[in-house]
mmCIF file of C-alpha atoms in Angstrom:
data_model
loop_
_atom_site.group_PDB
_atom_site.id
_atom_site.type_symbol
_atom_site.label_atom_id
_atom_site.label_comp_id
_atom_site.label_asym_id
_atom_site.label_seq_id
_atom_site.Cartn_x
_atom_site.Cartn_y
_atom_site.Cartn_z
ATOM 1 C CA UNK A 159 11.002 -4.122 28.707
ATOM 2 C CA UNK A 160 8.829 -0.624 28.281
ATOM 3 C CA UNK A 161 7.610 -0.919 24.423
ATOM 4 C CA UNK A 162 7.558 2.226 22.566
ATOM 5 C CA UNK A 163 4.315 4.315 21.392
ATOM 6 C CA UNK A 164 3.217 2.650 18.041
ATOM 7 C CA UNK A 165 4.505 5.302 15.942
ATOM 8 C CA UNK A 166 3.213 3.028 13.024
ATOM 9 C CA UNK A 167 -0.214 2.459 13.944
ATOM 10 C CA UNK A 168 -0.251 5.708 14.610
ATOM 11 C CA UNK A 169 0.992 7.044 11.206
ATOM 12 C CA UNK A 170 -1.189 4.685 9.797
ATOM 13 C CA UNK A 171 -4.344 6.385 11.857
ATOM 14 C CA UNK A 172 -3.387 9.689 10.183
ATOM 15 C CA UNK A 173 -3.321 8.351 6.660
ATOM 16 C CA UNK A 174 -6.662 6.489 6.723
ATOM 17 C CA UNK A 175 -8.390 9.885 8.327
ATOM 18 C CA UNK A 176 -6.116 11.408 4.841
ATOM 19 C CA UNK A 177 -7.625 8.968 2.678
ATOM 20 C CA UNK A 178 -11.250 9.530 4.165
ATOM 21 C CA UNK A 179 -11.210 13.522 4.168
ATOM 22 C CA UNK A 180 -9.426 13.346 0.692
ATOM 23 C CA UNK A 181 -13.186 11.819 -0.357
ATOM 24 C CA UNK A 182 -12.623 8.050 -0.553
ATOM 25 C CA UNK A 183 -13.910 5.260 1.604
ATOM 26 C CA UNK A 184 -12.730 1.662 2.776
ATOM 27 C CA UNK A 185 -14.991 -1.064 0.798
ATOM 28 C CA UNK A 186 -14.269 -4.733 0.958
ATOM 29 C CA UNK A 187 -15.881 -6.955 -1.911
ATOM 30 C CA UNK A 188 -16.386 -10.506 -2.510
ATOM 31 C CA UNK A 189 -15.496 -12.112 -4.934
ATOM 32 C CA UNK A 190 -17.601 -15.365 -4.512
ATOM 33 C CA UNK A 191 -14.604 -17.888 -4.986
ATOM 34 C CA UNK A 192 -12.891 -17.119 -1.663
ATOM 35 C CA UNK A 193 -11.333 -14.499 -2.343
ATOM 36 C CA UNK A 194 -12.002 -10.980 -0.790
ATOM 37 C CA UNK A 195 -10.538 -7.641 -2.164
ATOM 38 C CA UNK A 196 -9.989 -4.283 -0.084
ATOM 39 C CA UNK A 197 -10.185 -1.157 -2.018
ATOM 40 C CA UNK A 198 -9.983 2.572 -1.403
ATOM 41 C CA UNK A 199 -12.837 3.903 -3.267
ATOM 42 C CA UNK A 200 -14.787 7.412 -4.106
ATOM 43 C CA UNK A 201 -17.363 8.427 -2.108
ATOM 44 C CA UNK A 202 -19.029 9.860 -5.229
ATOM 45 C CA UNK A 203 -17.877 8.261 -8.579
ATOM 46 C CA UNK A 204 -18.124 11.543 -11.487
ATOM 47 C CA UNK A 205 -19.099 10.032 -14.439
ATOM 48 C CA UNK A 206 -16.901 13.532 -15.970
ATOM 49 C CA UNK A 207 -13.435 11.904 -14.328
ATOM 50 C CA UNK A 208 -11.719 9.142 -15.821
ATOM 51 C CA UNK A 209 -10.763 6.066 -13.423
ATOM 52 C CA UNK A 210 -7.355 5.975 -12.102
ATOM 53 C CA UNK A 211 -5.659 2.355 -10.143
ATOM 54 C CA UNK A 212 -2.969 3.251 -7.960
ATOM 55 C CA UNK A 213 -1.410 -0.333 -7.789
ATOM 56 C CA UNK A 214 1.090 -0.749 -4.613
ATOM 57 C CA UNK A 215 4.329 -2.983 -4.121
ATOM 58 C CA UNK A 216 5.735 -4.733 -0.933
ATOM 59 C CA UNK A 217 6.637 -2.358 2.133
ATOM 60 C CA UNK A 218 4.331 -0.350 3.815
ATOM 61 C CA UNK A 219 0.626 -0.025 2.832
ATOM 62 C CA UNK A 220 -1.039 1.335 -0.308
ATOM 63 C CA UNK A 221 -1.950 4.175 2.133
ATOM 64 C CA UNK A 222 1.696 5.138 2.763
ATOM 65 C CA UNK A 223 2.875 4.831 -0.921
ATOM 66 C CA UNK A 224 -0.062 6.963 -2.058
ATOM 67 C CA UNK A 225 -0.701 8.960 0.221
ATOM 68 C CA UNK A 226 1.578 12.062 -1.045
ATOM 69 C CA UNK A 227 0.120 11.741 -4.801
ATOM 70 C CA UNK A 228 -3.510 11.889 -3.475
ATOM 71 C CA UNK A 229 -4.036 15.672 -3.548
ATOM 72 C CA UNK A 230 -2.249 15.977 -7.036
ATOM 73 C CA UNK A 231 -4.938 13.771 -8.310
ATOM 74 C CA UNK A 232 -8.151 13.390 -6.637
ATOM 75 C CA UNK A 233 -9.364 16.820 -8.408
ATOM 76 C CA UNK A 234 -8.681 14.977 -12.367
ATOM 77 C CA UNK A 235 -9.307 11.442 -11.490
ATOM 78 C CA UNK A 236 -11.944 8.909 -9.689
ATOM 79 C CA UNK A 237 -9.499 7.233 -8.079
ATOM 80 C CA UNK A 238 -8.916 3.662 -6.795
ATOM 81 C CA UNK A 239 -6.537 2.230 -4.388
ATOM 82 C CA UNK A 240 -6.558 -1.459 -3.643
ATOM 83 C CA UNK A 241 -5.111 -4.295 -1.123
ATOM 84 C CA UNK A 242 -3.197 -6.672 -3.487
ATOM 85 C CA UNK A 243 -3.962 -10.318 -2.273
ATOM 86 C CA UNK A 244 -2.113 -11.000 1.135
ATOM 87 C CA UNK A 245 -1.818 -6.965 1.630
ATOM 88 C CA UNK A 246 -4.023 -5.180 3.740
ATOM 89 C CA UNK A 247 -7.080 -6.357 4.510
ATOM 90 C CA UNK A 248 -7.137 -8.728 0.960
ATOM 91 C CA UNK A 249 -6.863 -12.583 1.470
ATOM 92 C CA UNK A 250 -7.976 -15.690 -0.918
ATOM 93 C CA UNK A 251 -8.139 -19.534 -0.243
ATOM 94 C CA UNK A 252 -7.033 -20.390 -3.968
ATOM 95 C CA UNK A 253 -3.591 -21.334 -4.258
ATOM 96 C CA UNK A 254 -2.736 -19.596 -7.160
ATOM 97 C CA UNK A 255 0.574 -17.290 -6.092
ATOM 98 C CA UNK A 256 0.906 -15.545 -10.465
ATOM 99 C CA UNK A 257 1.062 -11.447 -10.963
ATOM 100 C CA UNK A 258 -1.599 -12.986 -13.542
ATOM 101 C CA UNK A 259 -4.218 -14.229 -10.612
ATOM 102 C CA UNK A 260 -3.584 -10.640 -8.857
ATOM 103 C CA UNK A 261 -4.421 -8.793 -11.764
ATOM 104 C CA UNK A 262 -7.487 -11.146 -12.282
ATOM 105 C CA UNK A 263 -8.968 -9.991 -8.986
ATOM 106 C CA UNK A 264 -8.055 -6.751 -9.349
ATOM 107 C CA UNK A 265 -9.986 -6.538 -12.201
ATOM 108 C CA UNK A 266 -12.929 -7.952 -10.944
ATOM 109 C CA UNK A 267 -13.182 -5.574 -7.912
ATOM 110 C CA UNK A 268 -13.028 -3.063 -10.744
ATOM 111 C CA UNK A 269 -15.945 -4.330 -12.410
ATOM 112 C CA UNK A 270 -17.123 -5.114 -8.980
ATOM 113 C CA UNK A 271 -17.071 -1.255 -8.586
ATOM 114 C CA UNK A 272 -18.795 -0.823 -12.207
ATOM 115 C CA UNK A 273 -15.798 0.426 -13.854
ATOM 116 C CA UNK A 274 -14.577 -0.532 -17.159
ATOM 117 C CA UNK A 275 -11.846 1.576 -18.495
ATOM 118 C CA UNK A 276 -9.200 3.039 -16.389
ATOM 119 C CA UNK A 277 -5.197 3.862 -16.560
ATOM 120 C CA UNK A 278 -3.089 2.552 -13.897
ATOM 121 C CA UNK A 279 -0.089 3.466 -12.179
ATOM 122 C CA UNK A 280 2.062 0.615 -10.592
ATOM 123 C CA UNK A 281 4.911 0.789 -8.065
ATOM 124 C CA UNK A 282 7.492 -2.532 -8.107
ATOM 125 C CA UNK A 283 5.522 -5.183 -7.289
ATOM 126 C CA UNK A 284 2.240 -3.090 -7.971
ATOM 127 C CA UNK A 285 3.720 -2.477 -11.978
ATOM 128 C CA UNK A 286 4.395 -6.518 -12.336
ATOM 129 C CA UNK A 287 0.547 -6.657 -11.595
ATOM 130 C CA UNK A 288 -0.239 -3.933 -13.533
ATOM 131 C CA UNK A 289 1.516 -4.749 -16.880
ATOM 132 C CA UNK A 290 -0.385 -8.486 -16.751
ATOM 133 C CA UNK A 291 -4.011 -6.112 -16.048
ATOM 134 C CA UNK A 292 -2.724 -4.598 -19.383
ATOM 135 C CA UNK A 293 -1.799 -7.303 -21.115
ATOM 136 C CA UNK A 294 -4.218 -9.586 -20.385
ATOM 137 C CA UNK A 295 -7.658 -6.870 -20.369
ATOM 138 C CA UNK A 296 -6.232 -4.490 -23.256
ATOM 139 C CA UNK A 297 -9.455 -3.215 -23.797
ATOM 140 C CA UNK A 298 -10.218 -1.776 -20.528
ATOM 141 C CA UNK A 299 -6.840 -0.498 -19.255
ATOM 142 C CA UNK A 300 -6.189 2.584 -21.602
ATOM 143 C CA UNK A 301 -2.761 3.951 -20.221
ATOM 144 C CA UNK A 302 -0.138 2.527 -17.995
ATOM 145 C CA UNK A 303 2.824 3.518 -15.710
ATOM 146 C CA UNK A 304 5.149 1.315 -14.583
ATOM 147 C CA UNK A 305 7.924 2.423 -11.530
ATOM 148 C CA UNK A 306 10.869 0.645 -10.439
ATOM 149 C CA UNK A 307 8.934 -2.993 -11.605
ATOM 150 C CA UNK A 308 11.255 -5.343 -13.093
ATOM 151 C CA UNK A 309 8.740 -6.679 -15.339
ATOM 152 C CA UNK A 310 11.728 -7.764 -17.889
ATOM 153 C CA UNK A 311 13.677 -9.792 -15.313
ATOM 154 C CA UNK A 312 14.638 -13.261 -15.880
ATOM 155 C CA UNK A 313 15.749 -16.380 -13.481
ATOM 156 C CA UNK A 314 18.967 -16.521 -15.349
ATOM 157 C CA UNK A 315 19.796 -12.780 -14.165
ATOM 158 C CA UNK A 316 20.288 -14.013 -10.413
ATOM 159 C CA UNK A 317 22.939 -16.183 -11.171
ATOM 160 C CA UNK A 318 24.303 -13.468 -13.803
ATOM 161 C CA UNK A 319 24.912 -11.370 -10.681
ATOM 162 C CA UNK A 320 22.427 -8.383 -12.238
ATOM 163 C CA UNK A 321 21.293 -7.941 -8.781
ATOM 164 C CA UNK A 322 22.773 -7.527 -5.079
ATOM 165 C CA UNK A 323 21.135 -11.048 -3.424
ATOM 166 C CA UNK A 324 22.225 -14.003 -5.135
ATOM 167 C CA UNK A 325 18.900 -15.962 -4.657
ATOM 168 C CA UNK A 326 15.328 -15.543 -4.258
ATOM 169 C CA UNK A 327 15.091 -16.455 -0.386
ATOM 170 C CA UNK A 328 17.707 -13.760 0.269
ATOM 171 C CA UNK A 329 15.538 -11.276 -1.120
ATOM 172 C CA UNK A 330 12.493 -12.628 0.195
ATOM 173 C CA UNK A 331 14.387 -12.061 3.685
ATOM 174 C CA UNK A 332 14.840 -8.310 2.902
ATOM 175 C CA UNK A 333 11.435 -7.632 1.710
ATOM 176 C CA UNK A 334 9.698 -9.168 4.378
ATOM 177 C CA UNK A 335 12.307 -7.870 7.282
ATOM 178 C CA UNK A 336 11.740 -9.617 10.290
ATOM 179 C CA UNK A 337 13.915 -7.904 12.540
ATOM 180 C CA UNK A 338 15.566 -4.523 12.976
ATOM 181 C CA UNK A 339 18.869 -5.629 11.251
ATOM 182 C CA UNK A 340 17.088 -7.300 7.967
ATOM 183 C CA UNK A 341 15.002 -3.806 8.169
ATOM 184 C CA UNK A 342 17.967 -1.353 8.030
ATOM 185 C CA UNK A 343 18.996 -3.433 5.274
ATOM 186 C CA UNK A 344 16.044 -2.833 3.191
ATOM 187 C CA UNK A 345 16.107 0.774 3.776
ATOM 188 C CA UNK A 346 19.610 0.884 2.570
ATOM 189 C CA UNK A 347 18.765 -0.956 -0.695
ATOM 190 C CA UNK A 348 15.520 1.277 -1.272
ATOM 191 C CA UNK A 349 16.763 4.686 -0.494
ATOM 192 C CA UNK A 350 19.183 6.773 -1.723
ATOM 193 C CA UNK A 351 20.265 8.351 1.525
ATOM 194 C CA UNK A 352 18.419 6.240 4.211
ATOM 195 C CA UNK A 353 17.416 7.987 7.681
ATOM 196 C CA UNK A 354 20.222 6.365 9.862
ATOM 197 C CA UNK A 355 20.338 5.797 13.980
ATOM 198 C CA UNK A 356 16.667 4.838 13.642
ATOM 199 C CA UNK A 357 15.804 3.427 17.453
ATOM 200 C CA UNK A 358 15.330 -0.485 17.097
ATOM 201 C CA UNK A 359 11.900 -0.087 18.870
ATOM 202 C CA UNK A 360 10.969 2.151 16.076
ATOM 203 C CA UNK A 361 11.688 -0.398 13.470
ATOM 204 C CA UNK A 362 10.810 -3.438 15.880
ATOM 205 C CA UNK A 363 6.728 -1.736 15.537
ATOM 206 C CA UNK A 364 7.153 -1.088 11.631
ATOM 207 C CA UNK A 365 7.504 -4.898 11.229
ATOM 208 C CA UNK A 366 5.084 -5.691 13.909
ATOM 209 C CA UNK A 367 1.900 -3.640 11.542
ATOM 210 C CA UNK A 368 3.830 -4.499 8.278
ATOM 211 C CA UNK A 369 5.643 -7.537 8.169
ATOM 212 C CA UNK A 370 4.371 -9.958 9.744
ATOM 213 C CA UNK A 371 1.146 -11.639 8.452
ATOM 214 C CA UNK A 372 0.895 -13.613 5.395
ATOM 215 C CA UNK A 373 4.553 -14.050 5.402
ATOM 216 C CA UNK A 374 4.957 -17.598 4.036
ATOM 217 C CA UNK A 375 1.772 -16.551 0.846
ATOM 218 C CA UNK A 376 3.669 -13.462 0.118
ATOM 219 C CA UNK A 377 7.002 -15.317 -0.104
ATOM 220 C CA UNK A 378 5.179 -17.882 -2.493
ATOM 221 C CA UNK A 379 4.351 -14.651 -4.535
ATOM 222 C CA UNK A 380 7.503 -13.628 -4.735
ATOM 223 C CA UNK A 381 8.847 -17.156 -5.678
ATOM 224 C CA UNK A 382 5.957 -17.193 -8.532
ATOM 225 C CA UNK A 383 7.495 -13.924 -10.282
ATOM 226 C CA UNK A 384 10.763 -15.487 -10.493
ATOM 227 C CA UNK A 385 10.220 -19.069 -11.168
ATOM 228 C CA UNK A 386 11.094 -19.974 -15.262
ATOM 229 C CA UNK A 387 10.652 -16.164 -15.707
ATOM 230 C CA UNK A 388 11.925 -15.390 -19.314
ATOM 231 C CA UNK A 389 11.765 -12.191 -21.692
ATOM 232 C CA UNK A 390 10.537 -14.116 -24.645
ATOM 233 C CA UNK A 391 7.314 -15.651 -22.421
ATOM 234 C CA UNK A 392 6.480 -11.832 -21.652
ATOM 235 C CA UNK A 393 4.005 -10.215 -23.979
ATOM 236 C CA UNK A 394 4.274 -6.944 -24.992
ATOM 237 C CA UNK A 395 1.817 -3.668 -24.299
ATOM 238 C CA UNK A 396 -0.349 -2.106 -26.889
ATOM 239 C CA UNK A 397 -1.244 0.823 -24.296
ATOM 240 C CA UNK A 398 0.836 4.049 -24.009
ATOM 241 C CA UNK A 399 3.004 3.479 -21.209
ATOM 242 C CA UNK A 400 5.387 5.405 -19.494
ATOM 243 C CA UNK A 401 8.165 3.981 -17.225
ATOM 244 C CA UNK A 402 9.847 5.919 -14.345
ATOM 245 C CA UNK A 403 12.764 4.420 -12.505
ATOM 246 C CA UNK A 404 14.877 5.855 -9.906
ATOM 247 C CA UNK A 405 18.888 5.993 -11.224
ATOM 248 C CA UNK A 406 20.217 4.432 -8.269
ATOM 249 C CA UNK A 407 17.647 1.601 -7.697
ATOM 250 C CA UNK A 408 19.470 -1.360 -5.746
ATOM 251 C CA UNK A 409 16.195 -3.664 -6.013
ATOM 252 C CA UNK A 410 15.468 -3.572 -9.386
ATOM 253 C CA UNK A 411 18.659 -2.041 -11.350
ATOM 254 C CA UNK A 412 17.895 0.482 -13.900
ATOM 255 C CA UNK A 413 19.385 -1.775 -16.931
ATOM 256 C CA UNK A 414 15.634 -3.624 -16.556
ATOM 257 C CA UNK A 415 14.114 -0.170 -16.723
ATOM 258 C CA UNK A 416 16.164 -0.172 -20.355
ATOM 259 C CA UNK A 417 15.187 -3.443 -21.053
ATOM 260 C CA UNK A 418 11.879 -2.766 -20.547
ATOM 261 C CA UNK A 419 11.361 -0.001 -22.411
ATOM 262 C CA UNK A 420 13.001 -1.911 -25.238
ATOM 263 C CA UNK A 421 10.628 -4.832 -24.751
ATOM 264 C CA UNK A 422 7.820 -2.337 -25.012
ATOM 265 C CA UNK A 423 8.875 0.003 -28.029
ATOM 266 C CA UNK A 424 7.736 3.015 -29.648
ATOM 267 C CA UNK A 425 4.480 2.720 -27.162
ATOM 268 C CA UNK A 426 6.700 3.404 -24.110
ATOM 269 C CA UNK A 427 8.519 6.233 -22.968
ATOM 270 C CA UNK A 428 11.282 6.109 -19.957
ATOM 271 C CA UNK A 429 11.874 8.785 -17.248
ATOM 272 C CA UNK A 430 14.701 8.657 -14.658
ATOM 273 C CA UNK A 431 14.841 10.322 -11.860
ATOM 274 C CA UNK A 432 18.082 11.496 -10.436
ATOM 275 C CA UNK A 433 19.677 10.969 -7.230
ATOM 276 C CA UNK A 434 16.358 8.385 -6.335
ATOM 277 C CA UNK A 435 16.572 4.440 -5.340
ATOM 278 C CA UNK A 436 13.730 2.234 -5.664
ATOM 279 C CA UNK A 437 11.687 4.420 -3.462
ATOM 280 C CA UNK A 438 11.524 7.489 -5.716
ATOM 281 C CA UNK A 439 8.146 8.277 -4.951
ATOM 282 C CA UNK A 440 8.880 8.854 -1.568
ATOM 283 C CA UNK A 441 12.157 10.166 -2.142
ATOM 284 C CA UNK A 442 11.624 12.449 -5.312
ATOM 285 C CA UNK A 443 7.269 12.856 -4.600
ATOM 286 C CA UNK A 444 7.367 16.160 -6.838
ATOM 287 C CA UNK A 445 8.782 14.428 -9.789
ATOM 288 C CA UNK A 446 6.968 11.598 -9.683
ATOM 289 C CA UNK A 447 3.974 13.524 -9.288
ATOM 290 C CA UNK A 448 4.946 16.109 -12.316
ATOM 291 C CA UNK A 449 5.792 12.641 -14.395
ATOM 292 C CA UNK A 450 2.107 11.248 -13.721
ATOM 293 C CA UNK A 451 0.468 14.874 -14.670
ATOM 294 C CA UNK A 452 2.027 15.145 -18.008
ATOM 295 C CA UNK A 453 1.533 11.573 -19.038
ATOM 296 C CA UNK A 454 -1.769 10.891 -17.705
ATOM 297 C CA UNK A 455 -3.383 14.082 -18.541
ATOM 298 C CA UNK A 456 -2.460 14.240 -22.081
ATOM 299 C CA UNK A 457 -3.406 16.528 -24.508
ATOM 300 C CA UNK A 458 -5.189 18.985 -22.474
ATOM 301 C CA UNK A 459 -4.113 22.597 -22.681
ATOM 302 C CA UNK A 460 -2.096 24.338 -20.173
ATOM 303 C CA UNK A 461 -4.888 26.344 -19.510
ATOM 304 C CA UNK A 462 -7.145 22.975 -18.430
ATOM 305 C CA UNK A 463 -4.126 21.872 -16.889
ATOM 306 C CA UNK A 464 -4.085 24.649 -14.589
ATOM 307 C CA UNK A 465 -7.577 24.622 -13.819
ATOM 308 C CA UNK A 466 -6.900 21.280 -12.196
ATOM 309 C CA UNK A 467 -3.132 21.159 -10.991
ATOM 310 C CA UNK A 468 -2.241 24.497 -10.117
ATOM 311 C CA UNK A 469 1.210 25.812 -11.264
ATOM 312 C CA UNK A 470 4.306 23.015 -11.353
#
């Protein structure tokens, strides 16, 4: 049987030329203890910028979750845009599976990289790293955002029936889709209004590029956030922190973007985006992107706001 043209290599082509021409470069580093990070780095680091780490969940690349915010912040921030362990082109031979050991390497490719203070911006998976970077380095992550991550979930709320799977190796089986089926089911559960009558072929080469190495390590991962996972063992953020969920998320239900934000306090603000699922940053990219300006810029003026974003 005739295979069809790899639409996703070929996508993914496009947004590494993007991510080169935008002024960032592909840089592995290791970390002497078998363990080698991929990162997305600029080609000239301005000591003027600060440092912003762009933190990605499961799905499709860092590249593809990015990729639209890239030109909304390349002209305020030095930005960085890692491989997570067993993502990409990152891989370790320690066993440890913890959010905790992810943001321990991540953090050392930062200092790999000579930076020490930076905010960070983490989508689902990517935020569950980024709130233990916060947590556990305080004094070198200065603000944080957190999308769709269910930081605040516990074991208990699987068998409460807070979400749609009823165990961990069901949703394990829809975030690492293995066929066409399991993949129209993911899109379903991460969009508001997924693209339907998507050719099989189509979705047969998306899971070819994207879901099928490291399986069994990035099951393990996901096993490790779940396992005896309980609010009171979670410590709370000293950072300024802003948390944007989409109001129809199916993966991680907005209650734990509540929850979270109550977990957090006065230090944490919470944005919802209407008519979004889990994938508001695709779905809703202007919002998100107008969300990110106004928290992570600050207290500039409008005027200095305008001089680097243009008008909203």
């Amino acid at each position: 049987m005739a295979r069809c043209l790899s639409f996703t290599g070929s996508a993914d082509f496009l947004y590494r030329s993007f991510f080169s021409y935008s002024g960032l470069r592909s840089v592995k580093t290791d970390l002497h203890d078998g363990t080698t990070m991929h990162c997305w780095v600029p080609k000239s680091h301005k000591q003027s910028k600060p440092n912003l780490l762009l933190v990605h969940g499961f799905g499709a690349n860092a590249m593809w979750q990015y990729g639209e915010l890239l030109r909304h912040m390349m002209p305020r921030f030095n930005i960085y845009v890692p491989d997570l362990l067993f993502f990409g082109e990152s891989t370790t031979e320690r066993p440890e599976r913890s959010e905790a050991f992810q943001a321990q390497c991540v953090m050392a490719l930062m200092e790999a990289h000579g930076v020490r203070k930076m905010s960070l911006v983490g989508i689902s998976y990517g935020g569950f790293v980024g709130y233990s970077m916060a947590a556990q380095f305080p004094e070198a992550v200065e603000k944080v955002v957190l999308c769709c991550t269910g930081v605040c979930l516990e074991e208990k709320d699987l068998k409460d029936g807070l979400f749609e799977v009823a165990d961990v190796d069901e949703a394990a089986n829809i975030l690492m889709p293995q066929t066409p089926a399991k993949l129209r089911e993911l899109m379903k559960f991460a969009f508001v209004k997924p693209v339907k009558a998507v050719p099989s072929c189509f979705l047969s080469d998306y899971i070819d590029v994207f879901c099928t190495d490291h399986v069994a390590q990035k099951r393990e991962l996901i096993q490790a956030l779940i396992k005896d996972r309980q609010l009171s063992k979670i410590p709370k953020l000293e950072q300024p922190t802003l948390i944007i969920w989409g109001e129809q998320d199916k993966i991680f239900p907005l209650e734990l973007g509540h929850r979270l934000k109550r977990h957090v306090g006065d230090n944490a603000k919470l944005e919802i985006i209407k008519n979004a699922g889990h994938a508001m940053n695709i779905e809703k990219p202007r919002e998100f992107a107008k969300h990110l300006k106004s928290f992570l810029v600050g207290s500039s003026s409008s005027r200095h706001k305008s001089l680097f974003w243009g008008s909203p």
